[in-house]
PDB file of C-alpha atoms and ligand atoms in Angstrom:
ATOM      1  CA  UNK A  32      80.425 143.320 -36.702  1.00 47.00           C
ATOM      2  CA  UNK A  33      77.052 141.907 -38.658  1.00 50.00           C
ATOM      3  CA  UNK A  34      77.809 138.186 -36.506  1.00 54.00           C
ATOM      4  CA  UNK A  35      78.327 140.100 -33.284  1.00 60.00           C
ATOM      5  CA  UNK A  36      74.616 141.869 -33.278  1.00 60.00           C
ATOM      6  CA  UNK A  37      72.942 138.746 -33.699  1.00 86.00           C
ATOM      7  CA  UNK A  38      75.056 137.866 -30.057  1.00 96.00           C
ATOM      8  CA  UNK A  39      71.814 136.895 -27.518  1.00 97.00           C
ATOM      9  CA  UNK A  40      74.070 136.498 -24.110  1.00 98.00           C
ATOM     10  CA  UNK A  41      73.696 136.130 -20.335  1.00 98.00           C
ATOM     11  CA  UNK A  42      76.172 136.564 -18.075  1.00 98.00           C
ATOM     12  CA  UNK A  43      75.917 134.463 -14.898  1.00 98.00           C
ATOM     13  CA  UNK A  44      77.530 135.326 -11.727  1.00 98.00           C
ATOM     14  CA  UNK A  45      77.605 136.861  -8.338  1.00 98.00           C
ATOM     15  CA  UNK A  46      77.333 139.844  -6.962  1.00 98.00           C
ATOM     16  CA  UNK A  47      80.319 141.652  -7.752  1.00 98.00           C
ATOM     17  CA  UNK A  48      81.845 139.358 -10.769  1.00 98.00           C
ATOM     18  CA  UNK A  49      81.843 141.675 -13.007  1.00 98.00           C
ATOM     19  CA  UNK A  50      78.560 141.653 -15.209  1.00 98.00           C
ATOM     20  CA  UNK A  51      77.666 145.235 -15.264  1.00 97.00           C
ATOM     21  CA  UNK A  52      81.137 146.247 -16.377  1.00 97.00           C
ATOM     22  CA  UNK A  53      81.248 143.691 -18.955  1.00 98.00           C
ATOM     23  CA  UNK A  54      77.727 143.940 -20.544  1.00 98.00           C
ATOM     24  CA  UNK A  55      78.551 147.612 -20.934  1.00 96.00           C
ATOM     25  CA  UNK A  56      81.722 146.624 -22.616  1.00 97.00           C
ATOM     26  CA  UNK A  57      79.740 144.233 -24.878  1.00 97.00           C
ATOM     27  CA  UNK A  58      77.051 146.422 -25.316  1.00 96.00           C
ATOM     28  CA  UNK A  59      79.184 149.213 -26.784  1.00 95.00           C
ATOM     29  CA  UNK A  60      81.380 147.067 -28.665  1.00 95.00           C
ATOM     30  CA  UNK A  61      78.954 145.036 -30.623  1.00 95.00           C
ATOM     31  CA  UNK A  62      75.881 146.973 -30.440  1.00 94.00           C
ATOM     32  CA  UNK A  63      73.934 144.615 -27.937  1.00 96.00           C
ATOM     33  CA  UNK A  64      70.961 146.118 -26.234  1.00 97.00           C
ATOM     34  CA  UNK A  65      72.363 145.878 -22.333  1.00 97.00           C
ATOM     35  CA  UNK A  66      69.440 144.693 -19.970  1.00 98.00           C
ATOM     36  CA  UNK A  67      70.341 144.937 -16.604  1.00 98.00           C
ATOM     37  CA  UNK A  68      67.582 144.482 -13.698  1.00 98.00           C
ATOM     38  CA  UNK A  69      69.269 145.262 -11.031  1.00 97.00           C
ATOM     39  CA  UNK A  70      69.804 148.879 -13.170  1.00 96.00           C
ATOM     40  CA  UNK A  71      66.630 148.903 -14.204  1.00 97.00           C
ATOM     41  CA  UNK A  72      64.974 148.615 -10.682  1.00 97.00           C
ATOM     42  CA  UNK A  73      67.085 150.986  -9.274  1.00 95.00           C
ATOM     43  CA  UNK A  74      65.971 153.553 -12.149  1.00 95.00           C
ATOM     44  CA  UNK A  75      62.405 152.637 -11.110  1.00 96.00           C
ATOM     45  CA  UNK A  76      62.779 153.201  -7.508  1.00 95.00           C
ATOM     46  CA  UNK A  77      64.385 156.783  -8.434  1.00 93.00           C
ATOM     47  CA  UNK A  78      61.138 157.700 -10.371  1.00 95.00           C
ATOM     48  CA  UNK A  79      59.105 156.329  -7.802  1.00 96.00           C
ATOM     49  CA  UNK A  80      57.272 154.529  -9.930  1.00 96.00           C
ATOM     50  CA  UNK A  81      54.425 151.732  -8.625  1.00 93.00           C
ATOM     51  CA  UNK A  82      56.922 149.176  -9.890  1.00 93.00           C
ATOM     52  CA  UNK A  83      59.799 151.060  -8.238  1.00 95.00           C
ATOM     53  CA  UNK A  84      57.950 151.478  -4.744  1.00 94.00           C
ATOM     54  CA  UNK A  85      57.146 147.602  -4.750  1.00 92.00           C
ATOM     55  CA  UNK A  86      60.661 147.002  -5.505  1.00 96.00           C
ATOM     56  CA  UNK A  87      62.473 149.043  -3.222  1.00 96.00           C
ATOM     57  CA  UNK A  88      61.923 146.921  -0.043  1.00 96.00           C
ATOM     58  CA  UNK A  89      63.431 143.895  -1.882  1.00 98.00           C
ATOM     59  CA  UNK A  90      66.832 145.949  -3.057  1.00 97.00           C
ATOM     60  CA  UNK A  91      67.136 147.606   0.132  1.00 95.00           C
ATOM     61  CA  UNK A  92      67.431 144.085   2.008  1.00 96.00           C
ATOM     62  CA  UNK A  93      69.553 142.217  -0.793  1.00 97.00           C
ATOM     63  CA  UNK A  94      65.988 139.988  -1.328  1.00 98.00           C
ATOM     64  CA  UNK A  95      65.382 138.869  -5.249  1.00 98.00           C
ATOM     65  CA  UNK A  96      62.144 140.862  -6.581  1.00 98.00           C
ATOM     66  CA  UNK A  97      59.156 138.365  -7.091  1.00 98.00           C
ATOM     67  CA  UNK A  98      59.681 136.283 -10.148  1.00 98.00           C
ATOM     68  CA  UNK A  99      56.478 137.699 -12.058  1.00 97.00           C
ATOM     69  CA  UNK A 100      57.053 141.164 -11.760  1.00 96.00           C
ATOM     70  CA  UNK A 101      60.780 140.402 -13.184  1.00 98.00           C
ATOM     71  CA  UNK A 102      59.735 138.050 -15.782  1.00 98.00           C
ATOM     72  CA  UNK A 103      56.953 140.630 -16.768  1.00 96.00           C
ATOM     73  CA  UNK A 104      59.853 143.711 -17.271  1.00 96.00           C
ATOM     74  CA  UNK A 105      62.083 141.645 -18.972  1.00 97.00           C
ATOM     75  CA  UNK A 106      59.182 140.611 -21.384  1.00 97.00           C
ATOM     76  CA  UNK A 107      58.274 144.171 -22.014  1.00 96.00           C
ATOM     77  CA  UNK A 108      61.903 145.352 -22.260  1.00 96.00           C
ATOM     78  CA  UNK A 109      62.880 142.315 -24.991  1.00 95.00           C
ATOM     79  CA  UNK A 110      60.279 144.228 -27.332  1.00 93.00           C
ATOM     80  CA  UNK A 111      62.240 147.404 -27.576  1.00 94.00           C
ATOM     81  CA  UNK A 112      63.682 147.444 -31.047  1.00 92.00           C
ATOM     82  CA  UNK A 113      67.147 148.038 -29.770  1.00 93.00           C
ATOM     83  CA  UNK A 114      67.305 144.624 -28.433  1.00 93.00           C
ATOM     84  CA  UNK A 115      65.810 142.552 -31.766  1.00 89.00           C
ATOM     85  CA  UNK A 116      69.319 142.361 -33.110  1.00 85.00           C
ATOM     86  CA  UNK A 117      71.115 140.901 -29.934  1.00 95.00           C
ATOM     87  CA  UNK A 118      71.295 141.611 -26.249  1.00 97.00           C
ATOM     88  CA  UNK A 119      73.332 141.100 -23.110  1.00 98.00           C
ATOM     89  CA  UNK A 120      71.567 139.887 -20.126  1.00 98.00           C
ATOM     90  CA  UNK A 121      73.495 141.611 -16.848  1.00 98.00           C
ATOM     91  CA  UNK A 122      71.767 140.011 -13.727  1.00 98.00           C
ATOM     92  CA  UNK A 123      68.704 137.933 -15.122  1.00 98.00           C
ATOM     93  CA  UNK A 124      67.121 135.264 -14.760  1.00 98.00           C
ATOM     94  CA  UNK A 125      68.493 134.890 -11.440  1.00 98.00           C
ATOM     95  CA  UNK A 126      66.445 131.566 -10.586  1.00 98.00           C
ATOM     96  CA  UNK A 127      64.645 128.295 -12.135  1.00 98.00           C
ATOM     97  CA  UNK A 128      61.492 129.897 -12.735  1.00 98.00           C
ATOM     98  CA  UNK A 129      62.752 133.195 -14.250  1.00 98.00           C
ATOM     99  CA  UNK A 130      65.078 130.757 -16.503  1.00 98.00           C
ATOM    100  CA  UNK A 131      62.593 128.739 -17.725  1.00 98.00           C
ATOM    101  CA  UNK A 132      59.892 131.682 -18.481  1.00 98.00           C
ATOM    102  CA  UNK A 133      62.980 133.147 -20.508  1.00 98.00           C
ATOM    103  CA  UNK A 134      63.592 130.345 -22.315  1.00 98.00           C
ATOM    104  CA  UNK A 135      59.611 129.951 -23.040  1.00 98.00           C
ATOM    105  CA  UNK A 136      59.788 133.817 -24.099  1.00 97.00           C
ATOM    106  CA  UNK A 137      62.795 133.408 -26.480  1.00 96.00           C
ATOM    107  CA  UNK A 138      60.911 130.278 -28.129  1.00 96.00           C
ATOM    108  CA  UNK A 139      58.100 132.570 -28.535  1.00 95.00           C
ATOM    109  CA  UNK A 140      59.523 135.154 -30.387  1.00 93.00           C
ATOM    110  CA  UNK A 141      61.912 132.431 -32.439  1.00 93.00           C
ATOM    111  CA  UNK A 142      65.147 133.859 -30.894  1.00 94.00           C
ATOM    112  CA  UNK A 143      67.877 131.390 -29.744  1.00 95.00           C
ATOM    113  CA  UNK A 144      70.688 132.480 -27.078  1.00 97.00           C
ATOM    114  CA  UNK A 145      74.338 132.189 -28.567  1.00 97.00           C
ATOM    115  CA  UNK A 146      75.776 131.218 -25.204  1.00 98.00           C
ATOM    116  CA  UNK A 147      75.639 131.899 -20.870  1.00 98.00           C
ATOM    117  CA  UNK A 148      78.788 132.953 -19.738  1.00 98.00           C
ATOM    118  CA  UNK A 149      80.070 132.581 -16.011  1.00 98.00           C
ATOM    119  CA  UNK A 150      81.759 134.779 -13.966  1.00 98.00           C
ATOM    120  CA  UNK A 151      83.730 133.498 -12.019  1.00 98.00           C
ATOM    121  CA  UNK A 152      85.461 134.813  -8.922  1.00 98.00           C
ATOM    122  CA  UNK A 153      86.043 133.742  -5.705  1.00 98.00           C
ATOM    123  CA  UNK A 154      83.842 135.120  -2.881  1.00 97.00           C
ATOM    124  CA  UNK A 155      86.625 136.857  -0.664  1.00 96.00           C
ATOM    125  CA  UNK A 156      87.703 138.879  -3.753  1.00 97.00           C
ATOM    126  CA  UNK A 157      83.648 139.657  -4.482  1.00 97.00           C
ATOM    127  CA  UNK A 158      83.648 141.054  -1.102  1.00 97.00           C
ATOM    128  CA  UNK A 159      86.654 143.052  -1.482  1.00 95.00           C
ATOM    129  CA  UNK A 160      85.060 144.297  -4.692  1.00 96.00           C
ATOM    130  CA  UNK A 161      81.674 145.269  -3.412  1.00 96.00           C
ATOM    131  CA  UNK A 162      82.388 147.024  -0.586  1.00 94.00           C
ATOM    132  CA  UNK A 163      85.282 149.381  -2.897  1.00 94.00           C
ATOM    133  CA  UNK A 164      82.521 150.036  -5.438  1.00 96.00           C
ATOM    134  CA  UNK A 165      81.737 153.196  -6.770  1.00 96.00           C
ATOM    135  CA  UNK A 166      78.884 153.716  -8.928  1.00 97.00           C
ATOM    136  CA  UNK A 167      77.492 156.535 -11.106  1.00 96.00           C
ATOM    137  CA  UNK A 168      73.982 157.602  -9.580  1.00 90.00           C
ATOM    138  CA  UNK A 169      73.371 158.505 -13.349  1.00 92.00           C
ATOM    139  CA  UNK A 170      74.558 156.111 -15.802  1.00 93.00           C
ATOM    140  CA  UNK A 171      75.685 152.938 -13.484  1.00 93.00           C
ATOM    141  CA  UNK A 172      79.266 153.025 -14.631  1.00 95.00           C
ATOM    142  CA  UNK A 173      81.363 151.296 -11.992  1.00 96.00           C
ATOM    143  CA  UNK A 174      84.684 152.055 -10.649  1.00 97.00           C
ATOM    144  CA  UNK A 175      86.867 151.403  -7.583  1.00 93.00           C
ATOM    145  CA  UNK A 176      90.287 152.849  -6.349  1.00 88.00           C
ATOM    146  CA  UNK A 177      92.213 149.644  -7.806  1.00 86.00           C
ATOM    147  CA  UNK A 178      91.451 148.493 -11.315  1.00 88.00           C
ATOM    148  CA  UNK A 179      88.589 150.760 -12.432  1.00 94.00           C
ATOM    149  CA  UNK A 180      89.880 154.502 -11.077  1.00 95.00           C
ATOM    150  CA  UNK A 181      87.746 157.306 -12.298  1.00 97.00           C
ATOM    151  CA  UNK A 182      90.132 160.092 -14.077  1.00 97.00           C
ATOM    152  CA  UNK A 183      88.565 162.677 -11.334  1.00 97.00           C
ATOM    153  CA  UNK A 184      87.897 161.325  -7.757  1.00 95.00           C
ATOM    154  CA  UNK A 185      84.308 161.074  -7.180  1.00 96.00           C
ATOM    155  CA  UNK A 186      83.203 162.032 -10.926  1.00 97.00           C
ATOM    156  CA  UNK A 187      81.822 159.657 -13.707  1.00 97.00           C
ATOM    157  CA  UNK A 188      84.310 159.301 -16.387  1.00 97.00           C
ATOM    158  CA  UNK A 189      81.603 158.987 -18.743  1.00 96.00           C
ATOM    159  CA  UNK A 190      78.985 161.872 -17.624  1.00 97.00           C
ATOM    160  CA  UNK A 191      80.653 163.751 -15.114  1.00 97.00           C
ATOM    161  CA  UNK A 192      77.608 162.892 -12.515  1.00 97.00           C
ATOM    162  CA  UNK A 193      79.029 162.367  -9.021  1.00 96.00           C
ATOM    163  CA  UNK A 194      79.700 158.744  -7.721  1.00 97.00           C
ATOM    164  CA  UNK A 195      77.510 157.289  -4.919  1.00 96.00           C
ATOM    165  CA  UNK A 196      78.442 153.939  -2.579  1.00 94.00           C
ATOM    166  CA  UNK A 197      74.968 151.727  -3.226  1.00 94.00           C
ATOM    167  CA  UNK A 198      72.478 151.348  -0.444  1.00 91.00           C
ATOM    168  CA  UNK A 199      73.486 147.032  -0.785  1.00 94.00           C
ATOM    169  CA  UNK A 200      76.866 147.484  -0.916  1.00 95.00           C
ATOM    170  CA  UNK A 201      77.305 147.083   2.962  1.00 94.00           C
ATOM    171  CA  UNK A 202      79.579 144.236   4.154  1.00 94.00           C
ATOM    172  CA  UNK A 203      76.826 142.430   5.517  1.00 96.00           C
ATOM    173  CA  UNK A 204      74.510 143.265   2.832  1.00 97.00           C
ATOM    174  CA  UNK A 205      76.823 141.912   0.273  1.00 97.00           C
ATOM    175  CA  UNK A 206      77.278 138.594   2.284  1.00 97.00           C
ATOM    176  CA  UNK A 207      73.354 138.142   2.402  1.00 98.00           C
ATOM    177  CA  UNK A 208      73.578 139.004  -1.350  1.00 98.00           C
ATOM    178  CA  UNK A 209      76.458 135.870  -2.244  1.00 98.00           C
ATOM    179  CA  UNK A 210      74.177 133.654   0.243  1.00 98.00           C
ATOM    180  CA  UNK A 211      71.294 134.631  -1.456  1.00 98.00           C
ATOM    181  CA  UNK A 212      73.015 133.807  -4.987  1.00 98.00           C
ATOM    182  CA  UNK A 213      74.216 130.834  -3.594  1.00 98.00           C
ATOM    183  CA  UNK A 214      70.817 129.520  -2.847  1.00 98.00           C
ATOM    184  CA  UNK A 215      69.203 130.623  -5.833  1.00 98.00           C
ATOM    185  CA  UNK A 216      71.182 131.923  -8.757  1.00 98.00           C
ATOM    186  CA  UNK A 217      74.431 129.176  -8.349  1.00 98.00           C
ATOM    187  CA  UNK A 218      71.930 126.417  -9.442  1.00 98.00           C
ATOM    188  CA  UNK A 219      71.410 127.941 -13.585  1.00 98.00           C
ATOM    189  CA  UNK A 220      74.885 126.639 -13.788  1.00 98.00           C
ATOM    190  CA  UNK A 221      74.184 123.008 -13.732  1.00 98.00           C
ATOM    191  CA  UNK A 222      70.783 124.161 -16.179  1.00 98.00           C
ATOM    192  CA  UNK A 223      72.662 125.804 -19.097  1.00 98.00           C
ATOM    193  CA  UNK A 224      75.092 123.010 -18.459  1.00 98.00           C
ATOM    194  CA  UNK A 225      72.720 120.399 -19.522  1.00 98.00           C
ATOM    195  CA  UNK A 226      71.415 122.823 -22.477  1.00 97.00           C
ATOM    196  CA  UNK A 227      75.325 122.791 -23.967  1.00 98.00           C
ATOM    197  CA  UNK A 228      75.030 126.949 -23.829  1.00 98.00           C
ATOM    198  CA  UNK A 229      77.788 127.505 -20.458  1.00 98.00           C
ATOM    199  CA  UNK A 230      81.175 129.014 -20.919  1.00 98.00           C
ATOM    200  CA  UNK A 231      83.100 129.405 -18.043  1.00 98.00           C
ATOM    201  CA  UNK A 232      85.173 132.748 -17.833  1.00 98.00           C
ATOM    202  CA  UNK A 233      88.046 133.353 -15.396  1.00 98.00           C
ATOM    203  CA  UNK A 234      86.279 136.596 -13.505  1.00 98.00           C
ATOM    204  CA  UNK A 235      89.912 137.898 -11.582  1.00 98.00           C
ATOM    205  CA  UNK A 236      91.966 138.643 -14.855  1.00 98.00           C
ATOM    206  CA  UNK A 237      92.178 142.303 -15.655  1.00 97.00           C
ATOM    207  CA  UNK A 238      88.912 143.903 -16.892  1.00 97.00           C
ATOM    208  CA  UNK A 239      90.567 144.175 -20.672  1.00 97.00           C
ATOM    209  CA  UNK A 240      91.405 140.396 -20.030  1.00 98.00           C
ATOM    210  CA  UNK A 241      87.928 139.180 -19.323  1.00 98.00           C
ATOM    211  CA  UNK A 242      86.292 141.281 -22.292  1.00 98.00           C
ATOM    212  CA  UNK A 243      88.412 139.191 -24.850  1.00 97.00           C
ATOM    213  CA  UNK A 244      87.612 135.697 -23.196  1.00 98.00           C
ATOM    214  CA  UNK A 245      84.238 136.409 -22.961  1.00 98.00           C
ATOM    215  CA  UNK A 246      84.505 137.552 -26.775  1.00 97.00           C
ATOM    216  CA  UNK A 247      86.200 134.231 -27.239  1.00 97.00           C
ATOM    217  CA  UNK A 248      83.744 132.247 -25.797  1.00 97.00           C
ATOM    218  CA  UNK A 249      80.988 133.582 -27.220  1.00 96.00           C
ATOM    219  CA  UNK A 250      82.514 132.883 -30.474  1.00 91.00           C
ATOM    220  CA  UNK A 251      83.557 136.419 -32.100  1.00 91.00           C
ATOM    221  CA  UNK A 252      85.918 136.138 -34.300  1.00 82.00           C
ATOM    222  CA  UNK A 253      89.457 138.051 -33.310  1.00 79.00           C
ATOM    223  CA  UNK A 254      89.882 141.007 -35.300  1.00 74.00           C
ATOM    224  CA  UNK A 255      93.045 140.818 -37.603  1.00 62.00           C
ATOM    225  CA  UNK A 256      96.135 143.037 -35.997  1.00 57.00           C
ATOM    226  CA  UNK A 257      97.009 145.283 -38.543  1.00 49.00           C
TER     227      UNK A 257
HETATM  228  P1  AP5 B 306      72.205 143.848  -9.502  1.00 69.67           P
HETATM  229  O1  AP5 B 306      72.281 145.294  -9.757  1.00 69.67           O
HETATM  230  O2  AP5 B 306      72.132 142.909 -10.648  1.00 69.67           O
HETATM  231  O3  AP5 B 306      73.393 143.482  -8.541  1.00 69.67           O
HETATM  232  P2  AP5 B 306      74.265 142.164  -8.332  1.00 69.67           P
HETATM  233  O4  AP5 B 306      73.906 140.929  -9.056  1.00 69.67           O
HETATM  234  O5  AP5 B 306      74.342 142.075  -6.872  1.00 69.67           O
HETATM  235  O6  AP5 B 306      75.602 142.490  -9.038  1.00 69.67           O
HETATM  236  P3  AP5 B 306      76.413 143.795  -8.923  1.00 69.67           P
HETATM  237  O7  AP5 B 306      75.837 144.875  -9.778  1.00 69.67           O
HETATM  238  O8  AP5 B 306      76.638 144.123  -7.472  1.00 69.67           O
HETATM  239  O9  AP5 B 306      77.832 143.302  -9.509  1.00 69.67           O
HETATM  240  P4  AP5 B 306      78.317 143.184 -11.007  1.00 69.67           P
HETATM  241  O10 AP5 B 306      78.533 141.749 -11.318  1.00 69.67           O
HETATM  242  O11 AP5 B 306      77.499 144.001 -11.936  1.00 69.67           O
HETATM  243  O12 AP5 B 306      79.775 143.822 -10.848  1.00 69.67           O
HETATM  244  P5  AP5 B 306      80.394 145.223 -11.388  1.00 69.67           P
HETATM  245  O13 AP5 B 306      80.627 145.138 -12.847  1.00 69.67           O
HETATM  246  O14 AP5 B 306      79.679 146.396 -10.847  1.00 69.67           O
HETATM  247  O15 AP5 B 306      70.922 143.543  -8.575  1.00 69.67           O
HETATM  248  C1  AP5 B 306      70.632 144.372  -7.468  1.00 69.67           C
HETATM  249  C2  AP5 B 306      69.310 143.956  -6.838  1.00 69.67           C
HETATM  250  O16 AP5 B 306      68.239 144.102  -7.816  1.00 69.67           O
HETATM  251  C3  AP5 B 306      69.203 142.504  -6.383  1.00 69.67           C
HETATM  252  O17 AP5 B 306      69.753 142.325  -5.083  1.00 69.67           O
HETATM  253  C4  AP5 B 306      67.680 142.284  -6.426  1.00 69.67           C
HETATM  254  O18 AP5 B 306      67.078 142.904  -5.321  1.00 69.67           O
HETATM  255  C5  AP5 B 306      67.279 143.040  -7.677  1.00 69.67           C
HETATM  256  N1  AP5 B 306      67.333 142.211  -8.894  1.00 69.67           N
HETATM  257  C6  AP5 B 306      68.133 142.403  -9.972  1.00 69.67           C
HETATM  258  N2  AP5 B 306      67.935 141.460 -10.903  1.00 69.67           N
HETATM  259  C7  AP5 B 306      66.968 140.617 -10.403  1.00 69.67           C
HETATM  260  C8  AP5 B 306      66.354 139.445 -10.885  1.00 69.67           C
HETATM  261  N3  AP5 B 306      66.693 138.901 -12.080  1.00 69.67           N
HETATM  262  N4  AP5 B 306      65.423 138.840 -10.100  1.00 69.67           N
HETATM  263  C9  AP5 B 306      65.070 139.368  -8.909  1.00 69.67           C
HETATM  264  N5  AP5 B 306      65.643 140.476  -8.373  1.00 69.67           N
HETATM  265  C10 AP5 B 306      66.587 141.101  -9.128  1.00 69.67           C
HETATM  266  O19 AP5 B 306      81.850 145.125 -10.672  1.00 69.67           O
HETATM  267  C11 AP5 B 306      81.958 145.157  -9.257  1.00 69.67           C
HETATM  268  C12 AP5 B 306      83.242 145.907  -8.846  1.00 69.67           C
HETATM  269  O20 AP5 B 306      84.369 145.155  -9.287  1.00 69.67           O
HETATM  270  C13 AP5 B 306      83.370 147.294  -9.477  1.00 69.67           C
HETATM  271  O21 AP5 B 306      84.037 148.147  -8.572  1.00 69.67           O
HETATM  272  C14 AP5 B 306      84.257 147.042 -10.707  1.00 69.67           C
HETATM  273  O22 AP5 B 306      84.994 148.183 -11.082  1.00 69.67           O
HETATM  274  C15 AP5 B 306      85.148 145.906 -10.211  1.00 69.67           C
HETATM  275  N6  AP5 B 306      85.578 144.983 -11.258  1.00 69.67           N
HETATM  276  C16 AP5 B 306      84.834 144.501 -12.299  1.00 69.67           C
HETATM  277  N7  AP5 B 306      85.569 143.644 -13.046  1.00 69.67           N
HETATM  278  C17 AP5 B 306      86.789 143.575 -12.447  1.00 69.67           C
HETATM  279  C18 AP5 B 306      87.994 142.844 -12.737  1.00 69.67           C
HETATM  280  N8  AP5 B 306      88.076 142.011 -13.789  1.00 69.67           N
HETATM  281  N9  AP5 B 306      89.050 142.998 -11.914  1.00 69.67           N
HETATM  282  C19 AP5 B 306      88.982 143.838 -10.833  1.00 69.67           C
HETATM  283  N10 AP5 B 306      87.879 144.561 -10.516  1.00 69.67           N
HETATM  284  C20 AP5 B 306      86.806 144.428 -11.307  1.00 69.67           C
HETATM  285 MG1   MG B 307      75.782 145.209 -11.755  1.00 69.67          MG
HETATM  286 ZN1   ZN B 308      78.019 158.202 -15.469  1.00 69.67          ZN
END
């Protein structure tokens, strides 16, 4: 899979289309570093960390985190060796600025991103999804009683931590979240539009489904059937 690690993708889409489960997928598949925020600021308000105490206040009310301080662990998390070969991007940049200072970083250190691939799925489904969720509180895996049942109720398939609802996973958190995508995420559509790089995947086929179009569209080639 030598053409697969060079893969640099972001996947673009709501809350709830499916970009943690995928970027997993992809990450394990074709050994892409998987860079999640969201996951990433959740770890850090675990620790308790400075960055995870300013961050908390903004994931407990469905708010974005400041640009800067996003921008800045993205930077510092891009210089990991693991993620020199090829990365998936699982919930950033999430507006303008963030996709512009990415773009500036990748010019920077002479990387180019193969493609951005959208999610999409309609909002009543997202809601549906969201508020089904289970996560693990240990390695993020998600599940949910109708396409992503753990083997064991309540256990990670992967680590056999328990499963925890998240703290923005709330009906009316999760419409605040989709309003607050709306606003400012929905826009780096039109912006990786006009820079050739958007693929458009169909978010509501099963979860096997979506892996192989998103394979597709970022150009893998199909593995022969034996
Ligand atoms: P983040 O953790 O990124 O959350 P999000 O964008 O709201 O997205 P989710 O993780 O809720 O959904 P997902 O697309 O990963 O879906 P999943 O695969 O789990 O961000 C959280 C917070 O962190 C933000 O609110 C903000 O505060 C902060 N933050 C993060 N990044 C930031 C940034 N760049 N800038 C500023 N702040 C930032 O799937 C959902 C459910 O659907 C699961 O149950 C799953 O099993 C199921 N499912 C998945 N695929 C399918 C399918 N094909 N069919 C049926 N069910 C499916
Ligand atoms: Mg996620
Ligand atoms: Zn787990």
């Amino acid at each position: 899979m030598s053409a697969a690690r060079q893969l640099r993708l972001i996947l673009l889409g709501a809350p709830g289309a499916g970009k943690g489960t995928q970027a997993r997928r992809l990450g394990e598949a074709f050994g892409l570093a998987q860079i999640g925020t969201g996951d990433m600021f959740r770890a850090a308000v675990a620790a308790e960390s400075p960055m995870g105490l300013a961050a908390k206040e903004y994931l407990d009310n469905g708010e974005l985190v400041p640009d800067e301080v996003t921008i800045g662990v993205v930077e510092e998390r891009l210089h990991h060796d693991d993620a020199r070969d090829g990365f998936v991007m699982d919930g950033f940049p999430r507006t303008s600025q963030q996709a512009t200072a990415f773009d500036a970083l990748l010019a920077k250190l002479k990387r180019r991103l193969s493609a951005v691939i959208e999610l999409s799925v309609p909002r009543d489904e997202l809601v549906r999804r969201l508020t089904r969720r289970w996560v693990c509180a240990h390695c993020n895996t998600s599940y949910n009683l109708l396409s992503a049942v753990p083997k064991v109720a309540g256990v990670c398939d992967r680590c056999g931590f328990l499963l925890v609802h998240r703290r923005d996973d709330d009906q009316e958190m999760v419409r605040h979240r989709l309003d607050v995508y709306d606003e400012k995420t929905a826009p780096l559509i039109a912006y990786y539009q006009g820079a050739s790089l958007l693929r458009t995947v169909e978010g509501t086929k099963h979860i096997d489904e979506v892996f192989e179009d998103i394979a597709a569209a970022a150009g893998v080639p199909k593995e022969p059937t034996a």
